[in-house]
Structure formats: structure tokens, C-alpha cells
Tab-separated table of C-alpha atoms and ligand atoms in Angstrom:
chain	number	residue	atom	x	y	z
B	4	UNK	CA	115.779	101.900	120.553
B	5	UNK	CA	116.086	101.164	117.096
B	6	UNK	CA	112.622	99.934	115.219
B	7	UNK	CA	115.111	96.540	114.405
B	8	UNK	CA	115.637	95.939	118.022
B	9	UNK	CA	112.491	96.521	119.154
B	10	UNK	CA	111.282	93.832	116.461
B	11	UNK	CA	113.516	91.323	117.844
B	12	UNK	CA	113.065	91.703	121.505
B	13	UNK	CA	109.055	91.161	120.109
B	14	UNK	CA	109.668	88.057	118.454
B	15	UNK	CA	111.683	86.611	121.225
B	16	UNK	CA	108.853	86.692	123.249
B	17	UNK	CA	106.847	85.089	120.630
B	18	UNK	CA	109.309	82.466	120.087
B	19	UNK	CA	109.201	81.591	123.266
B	20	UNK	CA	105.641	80.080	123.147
B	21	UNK	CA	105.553	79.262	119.379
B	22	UNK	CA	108.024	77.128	117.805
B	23	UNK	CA	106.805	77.156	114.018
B	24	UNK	CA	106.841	79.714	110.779
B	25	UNK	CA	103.293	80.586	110.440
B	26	UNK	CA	102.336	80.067	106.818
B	27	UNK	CA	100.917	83.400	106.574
B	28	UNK	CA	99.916	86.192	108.467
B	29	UNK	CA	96.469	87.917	108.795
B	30	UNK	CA	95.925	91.577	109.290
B	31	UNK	CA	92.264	91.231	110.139
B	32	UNK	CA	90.157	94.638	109.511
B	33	UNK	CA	87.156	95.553	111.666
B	34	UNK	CA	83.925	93.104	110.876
B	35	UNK	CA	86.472	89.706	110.749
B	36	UNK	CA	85.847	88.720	114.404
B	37	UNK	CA	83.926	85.791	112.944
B	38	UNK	CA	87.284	84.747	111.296
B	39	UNK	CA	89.047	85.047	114.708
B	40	UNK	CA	86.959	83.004	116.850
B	41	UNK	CA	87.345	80.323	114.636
B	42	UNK	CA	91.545	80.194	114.882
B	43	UNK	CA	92.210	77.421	117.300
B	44	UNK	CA	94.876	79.553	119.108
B	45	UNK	CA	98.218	78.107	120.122
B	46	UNK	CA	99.072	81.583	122.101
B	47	UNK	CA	98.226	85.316	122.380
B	48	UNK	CA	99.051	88.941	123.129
B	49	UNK	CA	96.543	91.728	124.208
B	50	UNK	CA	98.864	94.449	122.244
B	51	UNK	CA	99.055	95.961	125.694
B	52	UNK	CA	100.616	93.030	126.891
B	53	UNK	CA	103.301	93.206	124.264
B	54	UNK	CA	106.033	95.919	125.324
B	55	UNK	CA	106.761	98.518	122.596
B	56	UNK	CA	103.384	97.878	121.101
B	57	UNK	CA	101.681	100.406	120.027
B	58	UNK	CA	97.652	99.921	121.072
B	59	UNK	CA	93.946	100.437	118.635
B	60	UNK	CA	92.553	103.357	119.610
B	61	UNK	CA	89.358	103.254	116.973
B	62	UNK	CA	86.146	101.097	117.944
B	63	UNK	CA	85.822	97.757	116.129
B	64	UNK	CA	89.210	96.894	116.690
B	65	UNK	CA	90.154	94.580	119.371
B	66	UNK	CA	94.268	94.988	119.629
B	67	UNK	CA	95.343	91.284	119.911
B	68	UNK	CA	98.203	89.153	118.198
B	69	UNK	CA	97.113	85.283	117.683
B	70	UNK	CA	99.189	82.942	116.604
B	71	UNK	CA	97.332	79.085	115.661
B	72	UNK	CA	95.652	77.183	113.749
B	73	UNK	CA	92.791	77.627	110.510
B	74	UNK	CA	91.808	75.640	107.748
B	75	UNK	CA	94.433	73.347	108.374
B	76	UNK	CA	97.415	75.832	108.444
B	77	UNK	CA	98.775	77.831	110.737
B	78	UNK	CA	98.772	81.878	110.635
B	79	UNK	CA	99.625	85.011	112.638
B	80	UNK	CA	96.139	87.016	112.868
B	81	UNK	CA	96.476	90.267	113.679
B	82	UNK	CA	92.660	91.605	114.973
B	83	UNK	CA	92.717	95.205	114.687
B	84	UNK	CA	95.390	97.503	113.722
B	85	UNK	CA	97.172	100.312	113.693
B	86	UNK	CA	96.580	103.842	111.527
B	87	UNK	CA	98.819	106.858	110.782
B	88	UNK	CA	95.496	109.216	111.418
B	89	UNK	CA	95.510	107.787	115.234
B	90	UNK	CA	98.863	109.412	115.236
B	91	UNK	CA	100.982	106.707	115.470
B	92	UNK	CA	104.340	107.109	113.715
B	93	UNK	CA	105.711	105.377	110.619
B	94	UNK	CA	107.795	102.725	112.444
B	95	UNK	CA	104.484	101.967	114.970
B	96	UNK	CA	102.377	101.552	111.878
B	97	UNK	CA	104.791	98.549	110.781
B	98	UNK	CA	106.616	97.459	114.111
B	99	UNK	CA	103.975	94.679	113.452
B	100	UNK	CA	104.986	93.654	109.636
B	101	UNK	CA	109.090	93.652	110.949
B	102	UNK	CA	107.897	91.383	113.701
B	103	UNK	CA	106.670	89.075	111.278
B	104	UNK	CA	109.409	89.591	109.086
B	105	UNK	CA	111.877	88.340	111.763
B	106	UNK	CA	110.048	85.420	112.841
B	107	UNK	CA	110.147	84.112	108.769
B	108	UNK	CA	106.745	84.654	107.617
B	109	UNK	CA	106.706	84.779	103.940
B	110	UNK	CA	102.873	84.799	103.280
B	111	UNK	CA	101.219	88.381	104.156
B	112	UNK	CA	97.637	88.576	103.881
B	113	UNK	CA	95.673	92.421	104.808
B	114	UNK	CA	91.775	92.831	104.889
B	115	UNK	CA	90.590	96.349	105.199
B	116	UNK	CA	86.906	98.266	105.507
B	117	UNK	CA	86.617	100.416	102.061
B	118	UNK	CA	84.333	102.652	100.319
B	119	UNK	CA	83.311	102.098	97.103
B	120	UNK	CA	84.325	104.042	94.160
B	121	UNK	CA	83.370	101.717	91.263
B	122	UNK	CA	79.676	102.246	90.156
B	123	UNK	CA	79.228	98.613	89.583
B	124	UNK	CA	80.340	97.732	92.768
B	125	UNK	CA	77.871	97.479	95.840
B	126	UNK	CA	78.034	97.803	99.452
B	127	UNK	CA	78.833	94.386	100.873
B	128	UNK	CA	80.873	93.317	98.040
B	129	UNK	CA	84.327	91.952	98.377
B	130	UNK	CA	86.868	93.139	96.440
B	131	UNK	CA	90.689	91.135	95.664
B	132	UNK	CA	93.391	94.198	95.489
B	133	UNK	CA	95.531	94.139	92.665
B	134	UNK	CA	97.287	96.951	92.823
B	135	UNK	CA	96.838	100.248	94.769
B	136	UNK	CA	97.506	104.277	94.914
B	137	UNK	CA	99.661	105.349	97.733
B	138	UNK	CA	101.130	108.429	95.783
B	139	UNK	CA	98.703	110.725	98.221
B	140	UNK	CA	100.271	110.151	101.658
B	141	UNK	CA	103.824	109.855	103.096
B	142	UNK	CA	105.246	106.576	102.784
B	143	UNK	CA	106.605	104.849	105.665
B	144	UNK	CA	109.528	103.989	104.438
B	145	UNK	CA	110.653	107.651	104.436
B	146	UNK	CA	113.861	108.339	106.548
B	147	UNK	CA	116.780	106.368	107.490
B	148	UNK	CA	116.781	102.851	105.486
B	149	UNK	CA	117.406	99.947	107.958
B	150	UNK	CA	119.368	97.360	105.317
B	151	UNK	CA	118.520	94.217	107.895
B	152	UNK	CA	114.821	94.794	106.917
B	153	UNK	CA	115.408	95.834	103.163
B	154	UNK	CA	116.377	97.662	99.750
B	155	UNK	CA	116.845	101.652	99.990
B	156	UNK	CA	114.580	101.449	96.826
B	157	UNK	CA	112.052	98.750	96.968
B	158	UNK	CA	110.814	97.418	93.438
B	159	UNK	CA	106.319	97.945	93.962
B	160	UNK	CA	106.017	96.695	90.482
B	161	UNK	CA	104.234	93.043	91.871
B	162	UNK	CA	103.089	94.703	95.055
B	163	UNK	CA	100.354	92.047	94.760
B	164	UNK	CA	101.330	88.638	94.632
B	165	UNK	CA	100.261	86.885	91.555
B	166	UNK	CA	100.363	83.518	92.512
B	167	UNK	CA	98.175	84.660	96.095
B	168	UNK	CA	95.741	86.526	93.655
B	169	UNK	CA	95.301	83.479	91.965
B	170	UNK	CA	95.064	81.252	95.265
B	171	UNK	CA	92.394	84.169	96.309
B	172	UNK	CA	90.319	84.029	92.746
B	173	UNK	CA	90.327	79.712	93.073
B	174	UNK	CA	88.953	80.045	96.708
B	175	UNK	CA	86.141	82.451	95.337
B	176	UNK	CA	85.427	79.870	93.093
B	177	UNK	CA	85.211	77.209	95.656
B	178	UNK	CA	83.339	79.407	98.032
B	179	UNK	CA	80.807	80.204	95.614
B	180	UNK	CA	82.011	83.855	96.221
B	181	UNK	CA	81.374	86.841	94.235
B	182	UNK	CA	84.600	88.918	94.178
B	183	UNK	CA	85.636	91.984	92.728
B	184	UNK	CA	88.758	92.613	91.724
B	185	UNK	CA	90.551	96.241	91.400
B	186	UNK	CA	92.761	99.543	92.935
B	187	UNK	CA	92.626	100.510	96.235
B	188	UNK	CA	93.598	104.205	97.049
B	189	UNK	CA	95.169	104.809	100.262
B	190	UNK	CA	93.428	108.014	101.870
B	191	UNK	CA	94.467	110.159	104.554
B	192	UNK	CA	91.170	109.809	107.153
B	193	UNK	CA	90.044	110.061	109.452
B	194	UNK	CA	87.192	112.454	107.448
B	195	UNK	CA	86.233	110.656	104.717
B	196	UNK	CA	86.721	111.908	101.341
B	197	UNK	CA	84.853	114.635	99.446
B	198	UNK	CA	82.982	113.830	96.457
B	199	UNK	CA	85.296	115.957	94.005
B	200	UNK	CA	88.147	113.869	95.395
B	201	UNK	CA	86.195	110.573	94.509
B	202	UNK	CA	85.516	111.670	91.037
B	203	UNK	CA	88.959	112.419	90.815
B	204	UNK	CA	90.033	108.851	92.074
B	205	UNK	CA	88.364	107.203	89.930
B	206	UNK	CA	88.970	108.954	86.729
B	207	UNK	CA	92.659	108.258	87.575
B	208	UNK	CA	91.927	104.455	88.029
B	209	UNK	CA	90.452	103.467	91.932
B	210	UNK	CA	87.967	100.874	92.565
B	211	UNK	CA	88.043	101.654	96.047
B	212	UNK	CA	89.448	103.805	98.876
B	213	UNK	CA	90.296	103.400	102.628
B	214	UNK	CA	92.428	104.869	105.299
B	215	UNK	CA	94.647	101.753	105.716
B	216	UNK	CA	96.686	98.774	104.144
B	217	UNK	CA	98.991	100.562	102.079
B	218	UNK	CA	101.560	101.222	105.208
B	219	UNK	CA	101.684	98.198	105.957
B	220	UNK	CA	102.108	96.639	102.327
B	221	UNK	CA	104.941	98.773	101.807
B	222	UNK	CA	107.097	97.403	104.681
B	223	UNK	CA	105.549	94.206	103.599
B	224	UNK	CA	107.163	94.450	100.232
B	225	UNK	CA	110.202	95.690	101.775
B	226	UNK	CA	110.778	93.099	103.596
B	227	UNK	CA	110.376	91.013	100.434
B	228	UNK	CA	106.633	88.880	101.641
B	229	UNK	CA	103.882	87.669	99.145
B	230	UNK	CA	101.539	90.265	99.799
B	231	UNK	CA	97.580	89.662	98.845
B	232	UNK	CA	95.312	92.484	100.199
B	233	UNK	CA	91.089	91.870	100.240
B	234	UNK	CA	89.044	94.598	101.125
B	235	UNK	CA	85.185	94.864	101.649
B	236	UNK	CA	82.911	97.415	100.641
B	237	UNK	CA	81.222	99.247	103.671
B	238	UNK	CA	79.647	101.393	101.403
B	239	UNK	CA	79.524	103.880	98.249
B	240	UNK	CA	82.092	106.494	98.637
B	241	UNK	CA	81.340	110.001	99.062
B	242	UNK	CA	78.956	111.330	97.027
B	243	UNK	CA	77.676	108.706	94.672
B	244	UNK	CA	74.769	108.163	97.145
B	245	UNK	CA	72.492	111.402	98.434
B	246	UNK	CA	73.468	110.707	102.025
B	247	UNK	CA	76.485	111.473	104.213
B	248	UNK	CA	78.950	108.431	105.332
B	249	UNK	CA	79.416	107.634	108.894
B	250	UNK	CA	82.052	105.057	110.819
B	251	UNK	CA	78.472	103.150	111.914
B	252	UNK	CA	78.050	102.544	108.253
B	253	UNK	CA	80.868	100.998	108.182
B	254	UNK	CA	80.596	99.005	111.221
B	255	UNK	CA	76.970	97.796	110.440
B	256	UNK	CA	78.354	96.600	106.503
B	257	UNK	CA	80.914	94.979	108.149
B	258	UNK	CA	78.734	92.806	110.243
B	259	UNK	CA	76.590	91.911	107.534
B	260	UNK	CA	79.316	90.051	105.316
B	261	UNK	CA	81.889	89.145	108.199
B	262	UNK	CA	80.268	85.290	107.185
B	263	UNK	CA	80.655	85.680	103.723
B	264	UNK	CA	84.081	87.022	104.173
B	265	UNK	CA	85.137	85.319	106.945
B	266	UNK	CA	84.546	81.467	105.351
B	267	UNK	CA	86.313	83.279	101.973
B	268	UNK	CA	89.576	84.122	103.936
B	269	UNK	CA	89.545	80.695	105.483
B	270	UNK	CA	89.068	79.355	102.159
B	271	UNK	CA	92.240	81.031	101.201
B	272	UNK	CA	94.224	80.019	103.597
B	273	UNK	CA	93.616	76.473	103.340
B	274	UNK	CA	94.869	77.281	99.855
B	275	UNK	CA	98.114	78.692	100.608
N	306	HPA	N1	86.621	106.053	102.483
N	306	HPA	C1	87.778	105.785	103.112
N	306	HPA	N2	87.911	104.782	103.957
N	306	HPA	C2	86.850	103.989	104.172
N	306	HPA	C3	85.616	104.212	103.548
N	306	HPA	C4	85.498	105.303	102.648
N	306	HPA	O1	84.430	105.567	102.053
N	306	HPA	N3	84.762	103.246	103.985
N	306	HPA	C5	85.467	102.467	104.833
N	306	HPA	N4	86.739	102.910	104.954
């Protein structure tokens, strides 16, 4: 079945508990569970549940669609996701995003885990993307171009919204939030990087790297959304500290700041 179809059959079954546009949608990374459990929920899917969906294999993330309510608006939250290292295809990877597309949503907001590639930034902090590196991996737009969903050649010169940066910097402000801005560079995973390639990042420009986001940002500007990405330091990147990285790392940073960033994504949202 065609990745169109298999979007539409999805969002029938969505419409047919929730009659609204959500004002955004929220691809929550691992460490955002405090975000979730405060979404007065309308309906949900267990991904499982949702036929054609592909399901979270990695630990941390959850695998549930939620659809409700959050500082006063109403959003799509995605909690946990889905990554081309698990082996999941191109179209699996953004089945999700065309979902959205379909049912309307305009407003597309990711969160991701990230390590740190800017000296002056510290584990814990948060950091607003405004632009990224994807020029390392496949992109998933690669292949046949589906028209219904968008351009053969999609324009990534305001991947970023500027108007949702500037929502995101105001609710920093209001939130009494420190917040980074810079580039994220999409990495391969699931190892993380070496140290020469994290030199190498940043002389060419990165603030930060991950293993996610950019796949889904790309359908997201293909299917023409306001895109606004926020990521959170886990930790240094590869060899700026004296001690290997690990996934529990990762996990434990998240923990730590899923407050901080939790109350800062709500704080956005109420902005939107
Ligand atoms: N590199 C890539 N992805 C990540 C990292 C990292 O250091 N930390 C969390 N996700």
C-alpha cells in the first residue's frame, strides 16, 4: 500500500474520535514523560494499536499517539519515536509526520536527547534548533516523490520557523529559562560518534548532535508545517570529557531536566 494510503486509513481512525485540528503537534523525545502526564487526553493509540504503525524498539520510549489538551491548546504528542538505526524504513520514519499532515496540523514541534558539541554548552542545557546538518545520512525523501504530500524539491532554506523560534525564545523568557540556541547535526547511531568526528562537526558549524529529528523535519517541511525543533543536552559529546558515553547517560540527564523542559514546552505551546 502506498505510504499516502496508509496515512489516510490512519487518520480516519483518528478522526473518528477527534473532531478538531490540533494546533500543533509534539514529537516528545525520551525524558518528556513529565510533559505527557500533564496533557489532559481527549483519546489515544498504543502505536501497536494503530495498524501500519511501526512500534519503539529503544528503552525510554513509550510508543503512544495522544491527542488533547495543554496549556490551553490542543496538540498531537507523539511519546517516543521512531529511528532509521532501529531499521525502520524511510516512509516508517515519517508515516507519523503524513498522518499529521492529513489531519491539517500546521504547527510541528520535535524535542530530541543530544550531545553536546559546543564547549560553552553543559549537560542539562536546552538548546532552540535553528538550523541543522543532515548532509551525512540519506534523506527520506529519496525515491519516488508522492505530489499529494509535496514539492519534488523542497526549499530547507527556513527549515526552522522564525516566527516559532521567536514564540520559543519569549517562552524562555517567561519561564525564566536558560536556552541555547544553535545547529544540530543529524548522526547515523546507534554508536555514538568518535571524537575526530566531533572536532570535525564543530569546526564545520554544530552545536550539537543526535541520532534523530532531522527525518522527520524533512517530511515536515515537505509537507509545508512550521517546524521548531528543541533539543536537550544529555551530555558532552565524544571526547571533550575523559570518559566514554553511554545510553544511561542519557537517560539519567534526561530525568534531571524533564521539569525544566517539560514546563518550557508547555510554555510554548500556550504561546502558539
Ligand atoms: N551523540 C548522538 N546522539 C546523542 C548523543 C550524542 O552524544 N547524546 C544523546 N543523543
Amino acid at each position: 500500500m502506498k505510504l499516502y494510503d496508509r496515512a489516510e486509513n490512519i487518520k480516519k481512525i483518528i478522526q473518528s474520535e477527534i473532531d478538531y485540528i490540533p494546533d500543533a503537534a509534539v514529537v516528545l523525545g525520551s525524558g518528556l514523560g513529565a510533559f505527557a502526564n500533564e496533557i489532559a487526553v481527549d483519546a489515544e493509540w498504543n502505536y501497536c494499536d494503530i495498524p501500519g504503525f511501526p512500534v519503539s524498539t529503544v528503552a525510554g520510549h513509550a510508543g503512544k499517539f495522544i491527542f488533547g489538551t495543554i496549556g490551553g491548546k490542543k496538540i498531537a504528542a507523539m511519546q517516543g519515536r521512531f529511528h532509521l538505526y532501529e531499521g525502520y524504513s524511510a516512509e516508517e520514519v515519517t508515516l507519523p509526520v503524513r498522518v499529521l499532515q492529513l489531519l491539517g496540523v500546521k504547527n510541528f514541534i520535535v524535542t530530541n536527547a543530544a550531545g553536546a558539541i559546543n564547549l560553552s554548552y553543559k549537560p542539562g542545557d536546552l538548546m532552540i534548533i535553528k538550523d541543522h546538518i543532515g548532509l551525512f545520512c540519506p534523506s527520506v525523501l529519496t525515491g519516488e516523490n508522492d505530489e499529494r504530500f509535496g514539492t519534488r524539491f523542497p526549499s530547507m532554506s527556513e527549515t526552522y520557523s522564525r516566527s516559532l523560534i521567536h514564540i520559543a525564545e519569549k517562552a524562555a523568557e517567561n519561564s525564566k529559562t536558560d536556552v541555547k540556541a544553535g545547529v544540530y547535526c543529524y548522526c547515523k547511531g546507534p554508536m555514538f560518534e568518535t571524537p575526530a568526528e566531533i572536532k570535525f562537526l564543530r569546526t564545520v558549524g554544530a552545536d550539537a548532535a543526535g541520532m534523530s529529528t532531522v527525518p522527520e523535519v524533512t517530511a515536515a517541511v515537505h509537507a509545508g508545517m512550521n517546524v521548531l525543533g528543541i533539543s536537550c543536552m544529555t551530555n558532552m559529546a565524544a571526547g571533550i570529557l575523559d570518559q566514554p558515553l553511554t545510553h544511561q547517560e542519557v537517560m539519567e540527564t534526561g530525568r534531571a531536566v524533564e521539569k525544566k523542559f517539560s514546563a518550557f514546552l508547555k510554555e510554548i505551546i500556550r504561546l502558539i
